[in-house]
Short mmCIF file of C-alpha atoms in Angstrom, two decimals:
data_model
loop_
_atom_site.label_atom_id
_atom_site.label_comp_id
_atom_site.label_asym_id
_atom_site.label_seq_id
_atom_site.Cartn_x
_atom_site.Cartn_y
_atom_site.Cartn_z
CA MET G 1 -174.08 -76.77 115.12
CA ALA G 2 -171.07 -78.96 115.89
CA GLN G 3 -170.37 -79.23 112.16
CA LEU G 4 -170.45 -75.37 111.89
CA ARG G 5 -167.88 -75.05 114.69
CA LYS G 6 -165.53 -77.48 112.87
CA ILE G 7 -165.76 -75.48 109.65
CA THR G 8 -165.16 -72.18 111.52
CA ALA G 9 -162.12 -73.61 113.32
CA LYS G 10 -160.74 -74.90 110.01
CA ASN G 11 -161.06 -71.42 108.39
CA HIS G 12 -159.54 -69.49 111.32
CA LYS G 13 -156.14 -71.12 111.87
CA LYS G 14 -153.72 -69.39 114.19
CA PRO G 15 -150.50 -67.94 112.73
CA GLY G 16 -147.68 -70.50 112.95
CA ASP G 17 -149.99 -73.49 112.94
CA LYS G 18 -148.45 -76.40 110.99
CA PRO G 19 -150.47 -77.61 108.05
CA ALA G 20 -152.07 -80.97 108.57
CA PRO G 21 -149.94 -83.73 107.02
CA LYS G 22 -151.23 -85.11 103.77
CA VAL G 23 -152.39 -88.66 104.06
CA GLU G 24 -151.67 -90.52 100.84
CA PRO G 25 -154.31 -93.06 99.92
CA ARG G 26 -153.13 -96.64 100.35
CA GLN G 27 -152.40 -98.27 97.05
CA ARG G 28 -154.20 -101.50 96.41
CA PHE G 29 -152.05 -104.55 95.77
CA ASP G 30 -152.05 -105.24 92.04
CA PHE G 31 -151.13 -108.87 91.37
CA ARG G 32 -150.51 -108.22 87.66
CA LEU G 33 -148.07 -105.41 88.41
CA PHE G 34 -146.35 -107.64 90.97
CA LEU G 35 -145.88 -110.41 88.40
CA LYS G 36 -144.58 -107.85 85.91
CA SER G 37 -142.00 -106.65 88.44
CA LEU G 38 -140.54 -110.14 88.76
CA GLY G 39 -137.53 -110.67 86.56
CA PRO G 40 -133.90 -111.58 87.32
CA GLY G 41 -134.73 -113.32 90.61
CA LEU G 42 -137.56 -115.42 89.18
CA ILE G 43 -135.57 -116.46 86.10
CA THR G 44 -132.49 -117.21 88.21
CA GLY G 45 -134.46 -119.37 90.63
CA ALA G 46 -136.24 -121.28 87.88
CA SER G 47 -133.02 -121.87 85.93
CA ASP G 48 -131.52 -123.46 89.05
CA ASP G 49 -133.81 -126.43 88.40
CA ASP G 50 -132.08 -127.29 85.13
CA PRO G 51 -132.09 -130.86 83.72
CA SER G 52 -128.87 -131.62 85.61
CA GLY G 53 -130.46 -130.37 88.83
CA ILE G 54 -133.57 -132.44 88.14
CA GLY G 55 -131.29 -135.48 87.87
CA THR G 56 -129.71 -134.66 91.24
CA TYR G 57 -133.06 -134.20 92.99
CA SER G 58 -134.48 -137.35 91.39
CA GLN G 59 -131.45 -139.32 92.53
CA ALA G 60 -131.73 -137.90 96.06
CA GLY G 61 -135.41 -138.85 96.33
CA ALA G 62 -134.85 -142.29 94.79
CA GLN G 63 -131.93 -143.15 97.06
CA LEU G 64 -132.96 -141.57 100.36
CA GLY G 65 -136.73 -141.16 100.15
CA TYR G 66 -138.71 -138.47 101.93
CA GLY G 67 -136.03 -138.04 104.60
CA ILE G 68 -133.86 -135.77 102.45
CA GLY G 69 -136.58 -133.13 101.98
CA TRP G 70 -135.28 -131.00 104.88
CA THR G 71 -132.37 -129.83 102.72
CA MET G 72 -134.78 -127.67 100.71
CA LEU G 73 -135.89 -125.84 103.86
CA LEU G 74 -132.26 -125.34 104.91
CA THR G 75 -130.97 -124.07 101.57
CA PHE G 76 -133.85 -121.62 100.99
CA PRO G 77 -132.69 -118.74 103.27
CA LEU G 78 -129.07 -119.32 102.25
CA MET G 79 -129.97 -119.07 98.55
CA VAL G 80 -132.10 -115.96 99.12
CA ALA G 81 -129.31 -114.20 101.03
CA ILE G 82 -126.48 -114.78 98.55
CA GLN G 83 -128.67 -114.08 95.51
CA GLU G 84 -130.08 -110.88 97.00
CA ILE G 85 -126.56 -109.67 97.78
CA SER G 86 -125.53 -110.47 94.18
CA ALA G 87 -128.51 -108.54 92.84
CA ARG G 88 -127.84 -105.54 95.09
CA VAL G 89 -124.21 -105.36 93.96
CA GLY G 90 -125.38 -105.29 90.33
CA ARG G 91 -128.08 -102.69 90.92
CA VAL G 92 -125.98 -100.37 93.09
CA THR G 93 -122.81 -100.40 90.97
CA GLY G 94 -124.25 -100.88 87.49
CA HIS G 95 -121.78 -103.74 86.96
CA GLY G 96 -121.95 -107.49 87.43
CA ILE G 97 -119.62 -109.46 89.69
CA SER G 98 -116.89 -109.82 87.08
CA GLY G 99 -117.11 -106.11 86.23
CA ASN G 100 -116.52 -105.21 89.86
CA VAL G 101 -113.75 -107.76 90.39
CA CYS G 102 -111.79 -106.34 87.43
CA ARG G 103 -112.02 -102.85 88.96
CA TYR G 104 -110.99 -103.68 92.51
CA TYR G 105 -108.97 -106.92 92.44
CA SER G 106 -106.05 -108.46 90.56
CA ALA G 107 -106.31 -109.64 86.96
CA ARG G 108 -104.94 -113.07 87.93
CA LEU G 109 -107.75 -113.66 90.37
CA LEU G 110 -110.32 -112.58 87.81
CA ASN G 111 -108.85 -114.79 85.07
CA ALA G 112 -108.81 -117.85 87.35
CA VAL G 113 -112.44 -117.34 88.41
CA VAL G 114 -113.68 -116.70 84.86
CA ALA G 115 -111.78 -119.69 83.42
CA MET G 116 -113.30 -122.07 85.99
CA LEU G 117 -116.76 -120.60 85.40
CA PHE G 118 -116.40 -121.04 81.62
CA ILE G 119 -115.42 -124.72 82.02
CA ALA G 120 -118.16 -125.54 84.54
CA ASN G 121 -120.92 -123.78 82.62
CA THR G 122 -119.91 -125.27 79.28
CA VAL G 123 -119.93 -128.82 80.66
CA ASN G 124 -123.27 -128.06 82.29
CA ILE G 125 -124.68 -126.90 78.94
CA ALA G 126 -123.48 -130.16 77.35
CA ALA G 127 -125.14 -132.26 80.07
CA ASP G 128 -128.40 -130.28 79.88
CA LEU G 129 -128.54 -130.65 76.09
CA ALA G 130 -127.96 -134.40 76.44
CA ALA G 131 -130.77 -134.67 79.01
CA MET G 132 -133.15 -132.63 76.82
CA ALA G 133 -132.35 -134.83 73.81
CA ASP G 134 -132.97 -138.01 75.84
CA ALA G 135 -136.28 -136.60 77.10
CA THR G 136 -137.35 -135.76 73.54
CA LYS G 137 -136.45 -139.29 72.40
CA LEU G 138 -138.69 -140.65 75.16
CA LEU G 139 -141.57 -138.57 73.84
CA ILE G 140 -141.29 -138.84 70.06
CA GLY G 141 -138.28 -141.05 69.28
CA GLY G 142 -135.68 -140.11 66.69
CA PRO G 143 -131.92 -139.44 66.79
CA GLY G 144 -130.85 -137.68 69.98
CA ILE G 145 -127.93 -135.87 68.38
CA VAL G 146 -130.34 -133.98 66.10
CA TYR G 147 -132.19 -132.71 69.15
CA VAL G 148 -128.91 -131.62 70.73
CA LEU G 149 -128.19 -129.49 67.67
CA LEU G 150 -131.75 -128.18 67.48
CA PHE G 151 -131.95 -127.07 71.13
CA GLY G 152 -128.41 -125.71 71.23
CA VAL G 153 -128.62 -123.66 68.03
CA THR G 154 -132.14 -122.38 68.81
CA SER G 155 -130.99 -121.13 72.21
CA VAL G 156 -127.99 -119.24 70.80
CA VAL G 157 -129.94 -117.70 67.91
CA ALA G 158 -132.72 -116.54 70.26
CA GLN G 159 -130.24 -114.87 72.61
CA ILE G 160 -128.44 -113.07 69.80
CA PHE G 161 -131.31 -111.95 67.60
CA LEU G 162 -134.45 -111.66 69.75
CA ASP G 163 -135.38 -108.27 71.20
CA TYR G 164 -134.24 -108.17 74.83
CA LYS G 165 -137.62 -107.41 76.40
CA ARG G 166 -139.32 -110.05 74.29
CA TYR G 167 -136.59 -112.55 75.13
CA VAL G 168 -136.92 -111.94 78.89
CA SER G 169 -140.67 -112.37 78.49
CA VAL G 170 -140.08 -115.75 76.81
CA LEU G 171 -137.83 -116.82 79.71
CA LYS G 172 -140.53 -115.80 82.19
CA TRP G 173 -143.12 -117.91 80.36
CA LEU G 174 -140.72 -120.85 80.29
CA THR G 175 -140.66 -120.85 84.10
CA LEU G 176 -144.23 -122.19 83.90
CA SER G 177 -142.85 -125.45 82.48
CA LEU G 178 -141.56 -126.27 85.95
CA PHE G 179 -145.11 -126.67 87.22
CA ALA G 180 -144.97 -130.01 85.40
CA TYR G 181 -143.25 -131.36 88.51
CA VAL G 182 -146.03 -130.12 90.76
CA ALA G 183 -148.49 -131.83 88.40
CA ALA G 184 -146.43 -135.04 88.61
CA LEU G 185 -147.28 -135.25 92.31
CA ALA G 186 -150.85 -136.08 91.32
CA PHE G 187 -149.72 -139.39 89.80
CA ALA G 188 -147.74 -140.59 92.82
CA HIS G 189 -149.19 -142.22 95.92
CA ILE G 190 -147.58 -139.87 98.43
CA SER G 191 -147.52 -140.31 102.18
CA TRP G 192 -147.99 -136.64 103.03
CA ARG G 193 -147.27 -137.25 106.70
CA GLU G 194 -143.88 -138.77 105.89
CA ALA G 195 -143.17 -136.09 103.30
CA LEU G 196 -143.90 -133.30 105.80
CA ALA G 197 -141.79 -135.01 108.45
CA GLY G 198 -138.94 -135.25 105.94
CA VAL G 199 -139.08 -131.48 105.39
CA LEU G 200 -139.43 -130.41 109.02
CA VAL G 201 -137.34 -133.01 110.87
CA PRO G 202 -133.77 -133.65 109.63
CA ARG G 203 -132.89 -137.32 109.74
CA LEU G 204 -129.16 -137.75 109.34
CA THR G 205 -127.60 -141.01 108.23
CA TRP G 206 -123.89 -141.29 108.87
CA SER G 207 -122.85 -142.77 105.54
CA ALA G 208 -120.72 -141.62 102.61
CA ASP G 209 -123.66 -141.86 100.17
CA TYR G 210 -125.86 -139.69 102.39
CA PHE G 211 -123.33 -136.88 102.74
CA THR G 212 -122.39 -137.10 99.06
CA THR G 213 -126.05 -136.49 98.22
CA ILE G 214 -126.21 -133.48 100.57
CA VAL G 215 -123.08 -132.05 98.92
CA ALA G 216 -124.65 -132.59 95.49
CA ILE G 217 -127.81 -130.77 96.57
CA PHE G 218 -125.82 -127.82 97.94
CA GLY G 219 -123.74 -127.70 94.78
CA THR G 220 -126.89 -127.71 92.66
CA THR G 221 -128.84 -125.08 94.60
CA ILE G 222 -125.96 -122.65 95.29
CA SER G 223 -124.09 -122.34 91.98
CA PRO G 224 -121.69 -119.57 90.86
CA TYR G 225 -123.41 -119.00 87.52
CA LEU G 226 -126.54 -117.92 89.41
CA PHE G 227 -124.58 -115.17 91.22
CA PHE G 228 -123.08 -113.87 87.99
CA TRP G 229 -126.37 -114.01 86.07
CA GLN G 230 -128.56 -112.19 88.61
CA ALA G 231 -126.00 -109.44 89.28
CA SER G 232 -125.46 -108.87 85.56
CA GLN G 233 -129.18 -108.88 84.82
CA GLU G 234 -129.81 -106.20 87.45
CA ALA G 235 -127.09 -104.10 85.80
CA GLU G 236 -128.55 -104.87 82.36
CA ASP G 237 -132.09 -103.86 83.36
CA GLN G 238 -130.71 -100.60 84.70
CA ARG G 239 -128.90 -99.92 81.41
CA VAL G 240 -132.01 -100.66 79.35
CA ASP G 241 -134.35 -98.46 81.43
CA VAL G 242 -133.65 -94.79 80.67
CA HIS G 243 -135.20 -93.80 84.01
CA LYS G 244 -132.68 -95.85 85.99
CA GLN G 245 -129.07 -95.18 86.92
CA PRO G 246 -126.69 -97.08 89.23
CA LEU G 247 -127.87 -96.37 92.77
CA ILE G 248 -124.37 -95.29 93.76
CA GLU G 249 -124.85 -92.35 91.37
CA LYS G 250 -128.56 -91.70 91.90
CA HIS G 251 -129.74 -92.50 95.43
CA TYR G 252 -133.40 -91.66 94.89
CA GLY G 253 -135.72 -94.65 95.07
CA ALA G 254 -133.08 -97.00 96.48
CA GLN G 255 -135.31 -98.54 99.14
CA LYS G 256 -138.03 -99.21 96.60
CA GLU G 257 -135.48 -100.98 94.38
CA PHE G 258 -134.18 -103.05 97.30
CA ASN G 259 -137.74 -104.05 98.20
CA ARG G 260 -138.32 -105.11 94.58
CA ILE G 261 -135.07 -107.10 94.53
CA ARG G 262 -135.96 -108.86 97.78
CA ALA G 263 -139.48 -109.77 96.62
CA ASP G 264 -138.14 -110.95 93.24
CA THR G 265 -135.41 -113.05 94.87
CA VAL G 266 -137.62 -114.57 97.57
CA VAL G 267 -140.26 -115.56 94.99
CA GLY G 268 -137.61 -116.95 92.62
CA MET G 269 -135.81 -119.04 95.25
CA ALA G 270 -139.09 -120.22 96.83
CA PHE G 271 -140.26 -121.32 93.38
CA SER G 272 -136.93 -123.08 92.80
CA ASN G 273 -137.10 -124.98 96.09
CA LEU G 274 -140.80 -125.82 95.71
CA ILE G 275 -140.07 -127.49 92.36
CA ALA G 276 -136.99 -129.26 93.74
CA LEU G 277 -139.01 -130.55 96.69
CA SER G 278 -141.76 -131.72 94.32
CA ILE G 279 -139.19 -133.74 92.35
CA ILE G 280 -137.71 -135.26 95.53
CA VAL G 281 -141.15 -136.21 96.87
CA THR G 282 -142.26 -137.67 93.52
CA ALA G 283 -139.08 -139.76 93.27
CA ALA G 284 -139.40 -140.86 96.91
CA ALA G 285 -143.04 -141.92 96.50
CA THR G 286 -142.42 -143.82 93.26
CA LEU G 287 -138.82 -144.81 92.60
CA HIS G 288 -137.64 -145.20 96.21
CA ALA G 289 -140.83 -147.04 97.19
CA ALA G 290 -140.33 -149.45 94.26
CA GLY G 291 -136.64 -150.01 95.10
CA LYS G 292 -135.36 -148.23 91.97
CA ILE G 293 -132.49 -146.25 93.48
CA ASP G 294 -129.97 -146.34 90.62
CA ILE G 295 -131.06 -143.12 88.89
CA GLN G 296 -128.25 -141.12 87.30
CA THR G 297 -130.04 -138.64 85.03
CA SER G 298 -133.31 -136.75 84.78
CA ALA G 299 -134.23 -138.69 81.62
CA GLN G 300 -133.74 -141.99 83.47
CA ALA G 301 -136.03 -140.70 86.20
CA ALA G 302 -138.72 -139.86 83.63
CA GLU G 303 -138.42 -143.29 81.99
CA ALA G 304 -138.50 -145.10 85.34
CA LEU G 305 -141.77 -143.37 86.26
CA ARG G 306 -143.74 -145.08 83.45
CA PRO G 307 -144.28 -148.55 85.03
CA ILE G 308 -144.89 -147.02 88.48
CA ALA G 309 -146.89 -143.83 87.97
CA GLY G 310 -148.11 -144.31 84.41
CA ALA G 311 -147.25 -143.04 80.93
CA PHE G 312 -148.75 -139.61 81.55
CA ALA G 313 -146.45 -139.01 84.54
CA GLU G 314 -143.48 -139.90 82.32
CA VAL G 315 -144.66 -137.42 79.67
CA ILE G 316 -145.09 -134.62 82.23
CA PHE G 317 -141.64 -135.28 83.68
CA ALA G 318 -140.01 -135.33 80.23
CA LEU G 319 -141.75 -132.13 79.11
CA GLY G 320 -140.50 -130.42 82.26
CA ILE G 321 -136.92 -131.44 81.42
CA ILE G 322 -137.19 -129.88 77.96
CA GLY G 323 -138.85 -126.69 79.22
CA THR G 324 -136.39 -126.03 82.02
CA GLY G 325 -133.48 -126.86 79.71
CA LEU G 326 -134.64 -124.16 77.29
CA LEU G 327 -134.60 -121.79 80.27
CA ALA G 328 -131.30 -122.89 81.84
CA ILE G 329 -129.06 -123.03 78.77
CA PRO G 330 -129.45 -119.29 77.98
CA VAL G 331 -128.71 -118.49 81.63
CA LEU G 332 -125.59 -120.68 81.66
CA GLY G 333 -124.32 -119.25 78.36
CA GLY G 334 -125.31 -115.70 79.30
CA ALA G 335 -123.62 -115.88 82.71
CA THR G 336 -120.41 -117.02 80.99
CA ALA G 337 -120.54 -114.22 78.41
CA TYR G 338 -121.23 -111.58 81.06
CA ALA G 339 -118.35 -112.83 83.23
CA VAL G 340 -115.82 -112.84 80.38
CA GLY G 341 -117.06 -109.61 78.75
CA GLU G 342 -117.28 -107.54 81.93
CA GLY G 343 -113.84 -108.77 82.99
CA ARG G 344 -112.43 -107.52 79.69
CA ARG G 345 -114.54 -104.32 79.86
CA TRP G 346 -116.17 -105.13 76.52
CA PRO G 347 -119.62 -103.82 75.62
CA VAL G 348 -121.89 -106.48 77.11
CA GLY G 349 -125.59 -107.15 77.31
CA LEU G 350 -128.37 -109.12 75.66
CA ALA G 351 -130.11 -105.82 74.95
CA ARG G 352 -127.31 -104.80 72.55
CA LYS G 353 -127.46 -105.49 68.83
CA PRO G 354 -125.04 -108.17 67.60
CA LYS G 355 -122.80 -105.57 65.92
CA GLU G 356 -122.58 -103.58 69.16
CA ALA G 357 -121.27 -106.50 71.26
CA VAL G 358 -119.56 -108.91 68.87
CA ALA G 359 -117.09 -110.29 71.43
CA PHE G 360 -119.80 -110.76 74.08
CA TYR G 361 -122.02 -112.78 71.73
CA ALA G 362 -118.99 -114.68 70.42
CA VAL G 363 -118.23 -115.95 73.94
CA LEU G 364 -121.88 -116.93 74.39
CA ALA G 365 -121.88 -118.83 71.08
CA LEU G 366 -118.49 -120.43 71.85
CA SER G 367 -119.63 -121.78 75.20
CA ALA G 368 -122.83 -123.21 73.71
CA GLY G 369 -120.92 -124.50 70.66
CA ILE G 370 -118.43 -126.42 72.80
CA GLY G 371 -121.34 -127.76 74.85
CA ILE G 372 -122.95 -129.05 71.65
CA ALA G 373 -119.64 -130.48 70.40
CA LEU G 374 -119.05 -132.45 73.62
CA ASN G 375 -122.09 -134.53 72.74
CA PHE G 376 -120.29 -135.67 69.55
CA THR G 377 -117.19 -136.89 71.44
CA PRO G 378 -116.55 -140.09 73.42
CA ILE G 379 -116.76 -137.94 76.57
CA ASN G 380 -120.01 -138.66 78.38
CA PRO G 381 -121.49 -135.24 79.27
CA ILE G 382 -123.42 -136.74 82.19
CA SER G 383 -120.21 -138.23 83.65
CA ALA G 384 -118.38 -134.97 83.00
CA LEU G 385 -121.14 -133.22 84.94
CA TYR G 386 -119.78 -134.76 88.16
CA TRP G 387 -116.49 -132.95 87.65
CA SER G 388 -118.37 -129.84 86.65
CA ALA G 389 -120.10 -130.00 90.03
CA VAL G 390 -116.69 -130.30 91.69
CA VAL G 391 -115.45 -127.22 89.81
CA ASN G 392 -118.67 -125.35 90.65
CA GLY G 393 -118.32 -126.20 94.33
CA VAL G 394 -114.67 -125.18 94.48
CA LEU G 395 -115.40 -121.97 92.55
CA ALA G 396 -118.44 -121.02 94.62
CA VAL G 397 -116.50 -120.48 97.84
CA PRO G 398 -113.96 -117.87 96.64
CA VAL G 399 -116.65 -116.11 94.57
CA MET G 400 -118.92 -115.92 97.61
CA VAL G 401 -116.07 -114.63 99.79
CA LEU G 402 -115.28 -111.97 97.15
CA LEU G 403 -118.94 -111.05 96.92
CA MET G 404 -119.28 -110.66 100.68
CA ILE G 405 -116.13 -108.51 100.91
CA MET G 406 -117.24 -106.34 97.95
CA SER G 407 -120.68 -105.85 99.45
CA ARG G 408 -119.06 -104.32 102.54
CA ARG G 409 -116.63 -101.98 100.73
CA LYS G 410 -117.70 -98.34 100.63
CA ASP G 411 -115.62 -97.67 97.52
CA VAL G 412 -117.74 -100.31 95.75
CA MET G 413 -121.19 -99.86 97.34
CA GLY G 414 -121.07 -96.27 98.61
CA HIS G 415 -123.84 -95.68 101.17
CA PHE G 416 -125.44 -99.02 100.31
CA VAL G 417 -122.99 -101.45 101.92
CA ILE G 418 -124.67 -104.67 103.02
CA ALA G 419 -125.21 -104.85 106.77
CA GLY G 420 -127.41 -106.45 109.40
CA PRO G 421 -129.04 -109.89 109.18
CA LEU G 422 -128.63 -110.09 105.39
CA TYR G 423 -124.86 -109.65 105.72
CA TRP G 424 -124.49 -112.38 108.35
CA LEU G 425 -126.83 -114.72 106.51
CA GLY G 426 -124.60 -114.23 103.45
CA TRP G 427 -121.58 -115.33 105.46
CA LEU G 428 -123.55 -118.29 106.85
CA SER G 429 -124.34 -119.31 103.27
CA THR G 430 -120.62 -119.02 102.42
CA ALA G 431 -119.66 -121.14 105.44
CA ALA G 432 -122.25 -123.78 104.53
CA MET G 433 -120.86 -123.97 101.01
CA LEU G 434 -117.30 -124.26 102.35
CA LEU G 435 -118.32 -127.17 104.59
CA SER G 436 -120.05 -128.76 101.60
CA VAL G 437 -116.88 -128.51 99.50
CA LEU G 438 -114.71 -129.90 102.33
CA ALA G 439 -117.10 -132.82 102.68
CA MET G 440 -116.94 -133.39 98.93
CA GLY G 441 -113.12 -133.34 99.12
CA VAL G 442 -113.13 -135.92 101.89
CA GLY G 443 -115.49 -138.08 99.84
CA LEU G 444 -113.17 -137.91 96.81
CA PHE G 445 -110.09 -139.06 98.70
CA VAL G 446 -111.51 -141.54 101.21
#
């Protein structure tokens, strides 16, 4: 009887009654779709752990032990904030950082920023190729210079001639190589209590070496090429997808895109810092514990692991160097090409055929070519990397300031100006980088 009354009431609605709101069924979380949605943020985060970065983290763990692990917890929210802002600028405007700077700021400023980025990235490519060659020599022997040529040329050819979607898929798969450093933990006798304390409780040592290491870590984790790459890749993905337009032109679906960008960036930066922390902890448990603190490169770290953690640990470490190098070199070269090309308003993009973007691909090949050539000169790419880090640190601050100002301008971002906690966290990241550079400057002249 009660059921009959419900049906009767349902069929005799009063005039003016509002229809019952439709309740959409909750969509189940699909892990495969989530993984598929990851892209620019994941690749950017993984490429941050390039062979040069691996050398920095290995050196930090070898010199200072577990106590330096807290830097990874500190840099994580700062990295997420500045990378998410970079990605939003690219997605909203349909242009990368350089493309926006050339539209709203002076040509002199743009030229200075792009020139410094070109130099820093090219030297970084040279150092990464040298580290990859050394790692390959550890594994199979042979002439290192041949490996430099092989890795360098393969990277350039893949970027120019591989289909864009397939190429991005390859980069995604290469991120798995970084799990080698998580696997390396299994071969080290780690004091997990000390390692956890090192992450959660900052232990400051008032010495030049300690603060130099902190500066190096900041310079490695917050690098200008990462800003340029992620912003340009968001713009590139939008150009490739016929269903997407710059959000400043088509507002529909903006929140969904921002949620995707945030998830992509958080996962990418968390992955980056997890790997970096794994390297620090491995080096602390093995090299620092054995008193081997004079580690200058990632290849030296891999070689030094053999007598302490065994040959298999050395192999895992060396394979990780090669895998992450194959991921980082395209990002370094691509970021350079995007910065130069967008600044000149050339047709840019890895999705374009070589004939459609000759100048863009020429810059990419030139940067990689000079990086290869530096390994044939008396200049030591690993030593030059120190000055590359200086240039990166000096460049990061003005680029971050520009990025923060652009993200607040309505003529750039329209209704999507950055505000709230993300905005202030972006400025905090900028301030932290400025302090890092000032500390580096003091270290250079004291």
